[in-house]
Amino acid sequence: MAYYDDVKDAADYIRARISTVPDLAIVLGSGLGDFAGTLGDAVSLPYSDLPHWPASNVIGHEGRLVIGTAGGRTIAALAGRCHVYEGHDLKTVTFAVRALGLLGVKVLVLTNAAGGINTRFDQGALMVIDDHINLIGNNPLVGTNDERFGVRFPDMSEVYSRRLRGVADEAAAALGVTVRHGVYAGLLGPSYETPAEIRYLRVIGADAVGMSTVPEAIAARHMGIEVLGISCITNMAAGVLPQSLHHDEVMETARRVRGQFIALLNAVIARA
Ligand code: HPA
């Protein structure tokens, strides 16, 4: 099928340009793009150079894949991701994860910015994703199944690996960083939620809400990749506090917590 061939083209292109194949990849959420610049012996591949890769003009100018060392191993870092709210179909949104899977990545760390629904969370908290609720209204596996990626009806009982959640806890403890745990609700966006929607999400068991991660996690599990998800609670969700939501606030919190988030990622990488 053409999609599989396109993904394989991209994976082959990457493989031809690196000396060590990464077995771990990180998708960098809002404000974390800089992390890619901290990798040692790095090979930086702009998305615009990668065959069939979603065009970087829709992702933002910093779209690039960096392969280099961190925590004593070779990893891949994706700075810039595609969102469904930009108008892409889910095959496009999950293209990068598919390509990394074919390249040989076994562990995928998904990071994001999210709104806090759980009132025990504070702005700036880091939350290990224990599970998700897919409210995007679609699924990246819709359509003819390509068995080369995975089975038609993949199990989703443990999307976010218990082992890796434990690794994140150990890493946090070693750093003296507090991490929360919770359920991430993935919505289409791009409008933020209404207070009524946030009350609904709380009732159905969500602790945080965001507009990414869920399609990538599903595609990764379809391929048998082990997944860890970590959210930065950049703001309390709509209606939790008597104030409106602004993207600037999201970016400002992501920037404030970046140092701690990157330290946690490095500690996770060294142990995962
Ligand atoms: N809602 C949805 N997505 C988000 C939020 C939010 O409050 N904050 C950061 N990403």
CSV table of C-alpha atoms and ligand atoms in Angstrom, one decimal:
chain,number,residue,atom,x,y,z
A,1,MET,CA,0.0,0.0,0.0
A,2,ALA,CA,1.2,3.5,-0.8
A,3,TYR,CA,1.1,4.7,2.7
A,4,TYR,CA,3.4,1.9,4.0
A,5,ASP,CA,5.8,2.5,1.1
A,6,ASP,CA,5.9,6.3,1.9
A,7,VAL,CA,6.6,5.6,5.5
A,8,LYS,CA,9.3,3.0,4.6
A,9,ASP,CA,10.9,5.6,2.2
A,10,ALA,CA,11.2,8.0,5.1
A,11,ALA,CA,12.6,5.4,7.4
A,12,ASP,CA,15.1,4.3,4.8
A,13,TYR,CA,16.2,7.9,4.1
A,14,ILE,CA,16.8,8.4,7.8
A,15,ARG,CA,18.7,5.1,8.2
A,16,ALA,CA,21.0,6.0,5.4
A,17,ARG,CA,22.1,9.2,7.2
A,18,ILE,CA,22.9,7.9,10.7
A,19,SER,CA,25.5,5.5,12.1
A,20,THR,CA,23.4,4.2,15.0
A,21,VAL,CA,19.7,3.4,14.8
A,22,PRO,CA,17.9,5.0,17.8
A,23,ASP,CA,15.8,2.6,19.9
A,24,LEU,CA,14.0,5.4,21.8
A,25,ALA,CA,12.3,8.5,20.4
A,26,ILE,CA,10.8,11.6,22.0
A,27,VAL,CA,8.1,13.8,20.5
A,28,LEU,CA,8.6,17.2,22.0
A,29,GLY,CA,5.5,19.1,23.0
A,30,SER,CA,5.0,22.9,23.2
A,31,GLY,CA,8.1,24.7,24.6
A,32,LEU,CA,10.3,21.7,24.6
A,33,GLY,CA,11.7,21.9,21.1
A,34,ASP,CA,15.0,23.1,22.4
A,35,PHE,CA,15.7,19.7,23.9
A,36,ALA,CA,16.6,18.5,20.4
A,37,GLY,CA,19.5,20.9,20.4
A,38,THR,CA,21.0,19.3,23.5
A,39,LEU,CA,21.7,15.9,21.9
A,40,GLY,CA,25.3,14.9,21.4
A,41,ASP,CA,26.9,14.0,18.1
A,42,ALA,CA,23.6,15.1,16.5
A,43,VAL,CA,22.4,14.6,13.0
A,44,SER,CA,19.6,17.1,12.3
A,45,LEU,CA,17.2,16.4,9.5
A,46,PRO,CA,14.7,19.2,8.7
A,47,TYR,CA,11.3,17.7,8.0
A,48,SER,CA,11.4,19.4,4.5
A,49,ASP,CA,14.2,17.1,3.6
A,50,LEU,CA,12.4,13.9,4.6
A,51,PRO,CA,10.5,12.2,1.9
A,52,HIS,CA,6.7,12.3,2.3
A,53,TRP,CA,7.0,13.9,5.7
A,54,PRO,CA,4.2,16.3,6.6
A,55,ALA,CA,5.4,19.7,5.3
A,56,SER,CA,7.1,21.8,8.0
A,57,ASN,CA,5.2,25.0,7.0
A,58,VAL,CA,2.2,23.6,8.7
A,59,ILE,CA,4.1,22.5,11.8
A,60,GLY,CA,6.2,25.7,12.3
A,61,HIS,CA,9.7,26.5,11.2
A,62,GLU,CA,11.4,24.5,13.8
A,63,GLY,CA,10.2,21.2,12.4
A,64,ARG,CA,13.1,18.8,12.4
A,65,LEU,CA,14.1,15.3,13.5
A,66,VAL,CA,17.3,15.2,15.5
A,67,ILE,CA,19.2,11.9,16.1
A,68,GLY,CA,21.9,12.0,18.7
A,69,THR,CA,23.0,10.9,22.1
A,70,ALA,CA,21.4,11.5,25.5
A,71,GLY,CA,21.7,9.5,28.8
A,72,GLY,CA,24.4,7.3,27.2
A,73,ARG,CA,22.3,6.1,24.3
A,74,THR,CA,21.2,7.2,20.8
A,75,ILE,CA,17.8,8.6,20.6
A,76,ALA,CA,15.6,10.4,18.1
A,77,ALA,CA,13.9,13.7,19.0
A,78,LEU,CA,11.0,15.2,17.0
A,79,ALA,CA,10.8,19.0,17.3
A,80,GLY,CA,7.5,20.0,15.8
A,81,ARG,CA,4.5,17.8,15.5
A,82,CYS,CA,1.4,17.8,13.3
A,83,HIS,CA,-2.0,18.2,15.0
A,84,VAL,CA,-5.4,17.1,13.8
A,85,TYR,CA,-6.8,20.6,14.3
A,86,GLU,CA,-4.5,21.9,11.5
A,87,GLY,CA,-6.7,19.9,9.2
A,88,HIS,CA,-4.6,16.9,8.7
A,89,ASP,CA,-6.0,13.4,8.5
A,90,LEU,CA,-4.8,11.0,11.2
A,91,LYS,CA,-2.5,9.1,8.8
A,92,THR,CA,-0.5,12.3,8.3
A,93,VAL,CA,-0.5,13.1,12.0
A,94,THR,CA,0.9,9.7,12.8
A,95,PHE,CA,3.4,9.5,9.9
A,96,ALA,CA,6.4,10.4,12.0
A,97,VAL,CA,5.6,7.7,14.6
A,98,ARG,CA,5.1,5.1,11.8
A,99,ALA,CA,8.5,6.1,10.3
A,100,LEU,CA,10.3,5.9,13.6
A,101,GLY,CA,8.7,2.5,14.2
A,102,LEU,CA,9.9,1.1,10.9
A,103,LEU,CA,13.3,2.6,11.6
A,104,GLY,CA,13.5,0.4,14.7
A,105,VAL,CA,12.4,2.6,17.7
A,106,LYS,CA,11.1,0.4,20.5
A,107,VAL,CA,10.2,3.1,23.1
A,108,LEU,CA,8.3,6.3,22.3
A,109,VAL,CA,8.1,9.1,24.8
A,110,LEU,CA,5.2,11.5,24.0
A,111,THR,CA,5.2,14.9,25.7
A,112,ASN,CA,2.6,17.6,25.5
A,113,ALA,CA,1.1,20.7,27.1
A,114,ALA,CA,-2.3,20.0,28.8
A,115,GLY,CA,-5.0,21.8,30.8
A,116,GLY,CA,-5.4,20.5,34.4
A,117,ILE,CA,-8.9,19.1,35.1
A,118,ASN,CA,-8.0,17.5,38.4
A,119,THR,CA,-8.2,20.3,41.0
A,120,ARG,CA,-5.4,18.8,43.0
A,121,PHE,CA,-3.0,19.6,40.2
A,122,ASP,CA,-1.1,22.9,40.1
A,123,GLN,CA,-0.1,24.9,37.1
A,124,GLY,CA,3.3,23.7,36.0
A,125,ALA,CA,2.9,20.2,37.4
A,126,LEU,CA,4.2,17.3,35.3
A,127,MET,CA,1.8,14.4,34.9
A,128,VAL,CA,2.7,10.9,33.9
A,129,ILE,CA,-0.1,9.7,31.6
A,130,ASP,CA,-1.6,6.5,33.0
A,131,ASP,CA,-4.3,6.1,30.3
A,132,HIS,CA,-6.2,8.2,27.7
A,133,ILE,CA,-9.7,8.8,26.5
A,134,ASN,CA,-9.9,9.4,22.8
A,135,LEU,CA,-12.5,12.1,22.1
A,136,ILE,CA,-11.0,13.3,18.8
A,137,GLY,CA,-13.9,11.6,17.1
A,138,ASN,CA,-11.6,9.6,14.8
A,139,ASN,CA,-8.9,7.0,15.0
A,140,PRO,CA,-5.6,6.7,13.0
A,141,LEU,CA,-6.3,3.0,12.3
A,142,VAL,CA,-9.5,3.8,10.4
A,143,GLY,CA,-9.4,2.4,6.9
A,144,THR,CA,-7.9,-0.8,5.4
A,145,ASN,CA,-5.6,-2.3,7.9
A,146,ASP,CA,-2.0,-2.9,6.8
A,147,GLU,CA,-0.8,-6.0,8.7
A,148,ARG,CA,2.8,-4.9,8.2
A,149,PHE,CA,2.1,-2.3,10.8
A,150,GLY,CA,-0.1,-4.3,13.1
A,151,VAL,CA,-3.3,-6.2,13.7
A,152,ARG,CA,-6.8,-5.0,12.7
A,153,PHE,CA,-8.1,-4.8,16.3
A,154,PRO,CA,-5.1,-3.9,18.6
A,155,ASP,CA,-5.4,-4.2,22.3
A,156,MET,CA,-5.4,-0.9,24.2
A,157,SER,CA,-5.5,-2.2,27.8
A,158,GLU,CA,-2.1,-0.8,28.5
A,159,VAL,CA,-1.3,2.0,26.0
A,160,TYR,CA,1.1,3.7,28.4
A,161,SER,CA,3.5,1.0,29.6
A,162,ARG,CA,3.4,0.2,33.3
A,163,ARG,CA,7.1,-0.4,33.2
A,164,LEU,CA,7.8,3.0,31.7
A,165,ARG,CA,5.5,4.7,34.2
A,166,GLY,CA,7.6,3.1,36.9
A,167,VAL,CA,10.7,4.3,35.2
A,168,ALA,CA,9.3,7.9,35.2
A,169,ASP,CA,8.6,7.7,38.9
A,170,GLU,CA,12.1,6.4,39.6
A,171,ALA,CA,13.6,9.2,37.5
A,172,ALA,CA,11.5,11.8,39.2
A,173,ALA,CA,12.4,10.5,42.7
A,174,ALA,CA,16.1,10.5,41.8
A,175,LEU,CA,15.8,14.1,40.8
A,176,GLY,CA,13.6,15.1,43.7
A,177,VAL,CA,10.9,16.2,41.2
A,178,THR,CA,7.2,15.6,42.0
A,179,VAL,CA,5.2,14.0,39.3
A,180,ARG,CA,1.5,13.5,39.2
A,181,HIS,CA,-0.4,10.6,37.5
A,182,GLY,CA,-3.6,10.8,35.6
A,183,VAL,CA,-5.8,10.2,32.6
A,184,TYR,CA,-5.4,12.4,29.5
A,185,ALA,CA,-8.4,13.3,27.4
A,186,GLY,CA,-7.5,13.9,23.8
A,187,LEU,CA,-9.8,16.4,22.0
A,188,LEU,CA,-9.8,17.8,18.5
A,189,GLY,CA,-9.4,21.5,19.3
A,190,PRO,CA,-8.3,24.0,18.4
A,191,SER,CA,-10.8,26.0,20.5
A,192,TYR,CA,-10.2,25.4,24.2
A,193,GLU,CA,-13.0,23.6,26.1
A,194,THR,CA,-16.0,25.2,27.7
A,195,PRO,CA,-16.4,24.9,31.5
A,196,ALA,CA,-19.3,22.5,30.9
A,197,GLU,CA,-17.0,20.3,28.8
A,198,ILE,CA,-14.4,20.3,31.5
A,199,ARG,CA,-17.0,19.3,34.1
A,200,TYR,CA,-18.1,16.5,31.7
A,201,LEU,CA,-14.4,15.4,31.2
A,202,ARG,CA,-13.9,15.3,35.0
A,203,VAL,CA,-17.0,13.1,35.4
A,204,ILE,CA,-15.8,10.6,32.8
A,205,GLY,CA,-12.5,10.3,34.6
A,206,ALA,CA,-10.1,12.7,32.9
A,207,ASP,CA,-7.4,14.5,34.9
A,208,ALA,CA,-5.9,16.5,32.0
A,209,VAL,CA,-7.0,17.6,28.5
A,210,GLY,CA,-5.1,18.3,25.3
A,211,MET,CA,-5.1,18.2,21.6
A,212,SER,CA,-2.3,15.8,20.7
A,213,THR,CA,-0.7,12.5,21.8
A,214,VAL,CA,-3.7,10.2,21.5
A,215,PRO,CA,-3.3,9.4,17.7
A,216,GLU,CA,0.4,8.9,18.1
A,217,ALA,CA,0.0,6.6,21.1
A,218,ILE,CA,-2.6,4.5,19.2
A,219,ALA,CA,-0.4,4.2,16.1
A,220,ALA,CA,2.6,3.3,18.3
A,221,ARG,CA,0.7,0.6,20.1
A,222,HIS,CA,-0.5,-0.8,16.8
A,223,MET,CA,3.1,-1.3,15.9
A,224,GLY,CA,4.0,-2.8,19.3
A,225,ILE,CA,6.1,0.2,20.4
A,226,GLU,CA,6.2,0.8,24.2
A,227,VAL,CA,4.8,4.2,25.1
A,228,LEU,CA,5.3,6.7,27.9
A,229,GLY,CA,3.4,10.0,28.0
A,230,ILE,CA,4.2,13.0,30.1
A,231,SER,CA,2.0,16.2,30.2
A,232,CYS,CA,3.0,19.6,31.4
A,233,ILE,CA,0.0,21.0,33.1
A,234,THR,CA,0.4,24.5,31.6
A,235,ASN,CA,-2.9,25.9,32.9
A,236,MET,CA,-5.9,24.9,34.8
A,237,ALA,CA,-8.6,23.9,32.4
A,238,ALA,CA,-11.5,26.2,31.5
A,239,GLY,CA,-13.8,27.0,34.5
A,240,VAL,CA,-11.5,25.6,37.1
A,241,LEU,CA,-10.2,29.1,37.9
A,242,PRO,CA,-12.3,32.3,37.4
A,243,GLN,CA,-10.2,33.4,34.4
A,244,SER,CA,-10.0,32.9,30.7
A,245,LEU,CA,-7.5,30.8,28.8
A,246,HIS,CA,-4.7,32.1,26.6
A,247,HIS,CA,-2.2,30.4,24.4
A,248,ASP,CA,0.4,32.8,25.8
A,249,GLU,CA,-0.1,31.5,29.3
A,250,VAL,CA,0.3,27.9,28.0
A,251,MET,CA,3.7,28.8,26.4
A,252,GLU,CA,4.8,30.9,29.4
A,253,THR,CA,4.2,27.9,31.8
A,254,ALA,CA,5.9,25.5,29.4
A,255,ARG,CA,8.9,27.8,29.3
A,256,ARG,CA,9.0,28.1,33.1
A,257,VAL,CA,8.9,24.3,33.6
A,258,ARG,CA,11.2,23.5,30.7
A,259,GLY,CA,14.4,23.0,32.8
A,260,GLN,CA,12.7,20.5,35.1
A,261,PHE,CA,10.9,18.7,32.2
A,262,ILE,CA,14.2,18.3,30.3
A,263,ALA,CA,16.0,17.0,33.5
A,264,LEU,CA,13.1,14.5,33.9
A,265,LEU,CA,13.4,13.4,30.2
A,266,ASN,CA,17.1,12.9,30.5
A,267,ALA,CA,16.7,10.8,33.7
A,268,VAL,CA,13.9,8.8,32.0
A,269,ILE,CA,16.1,8.2,28.9
A,270,ALA,CA,19.0,6.9,31.0
A,271,ARG,CA,16.7,4.3,32.6
A,272,ALA,CA,14.1,3.4,30.0
B,1,HPA,N1,-7.1,22.5,26.8
B,1,HPA,C1,-6.7,21.8,25.7
B,1,HPA,N2,-5.4,21.7,25.3
B,1,HPA,C2,-4.5,22.4,26.1
B,1,HPA,C3,-4.8,23.1,27.2
B,1,HPA,C4,-6.2,23.1,27.6
B,1,HPA,O1,-6.6,23.8,28.6
B,1,HPA,N3,-3.7,23.6,27.7
B,1,HPA,C5,-2.7,23.2,26.9
B,1,HPA,N4,-3.2,22.5,25.9
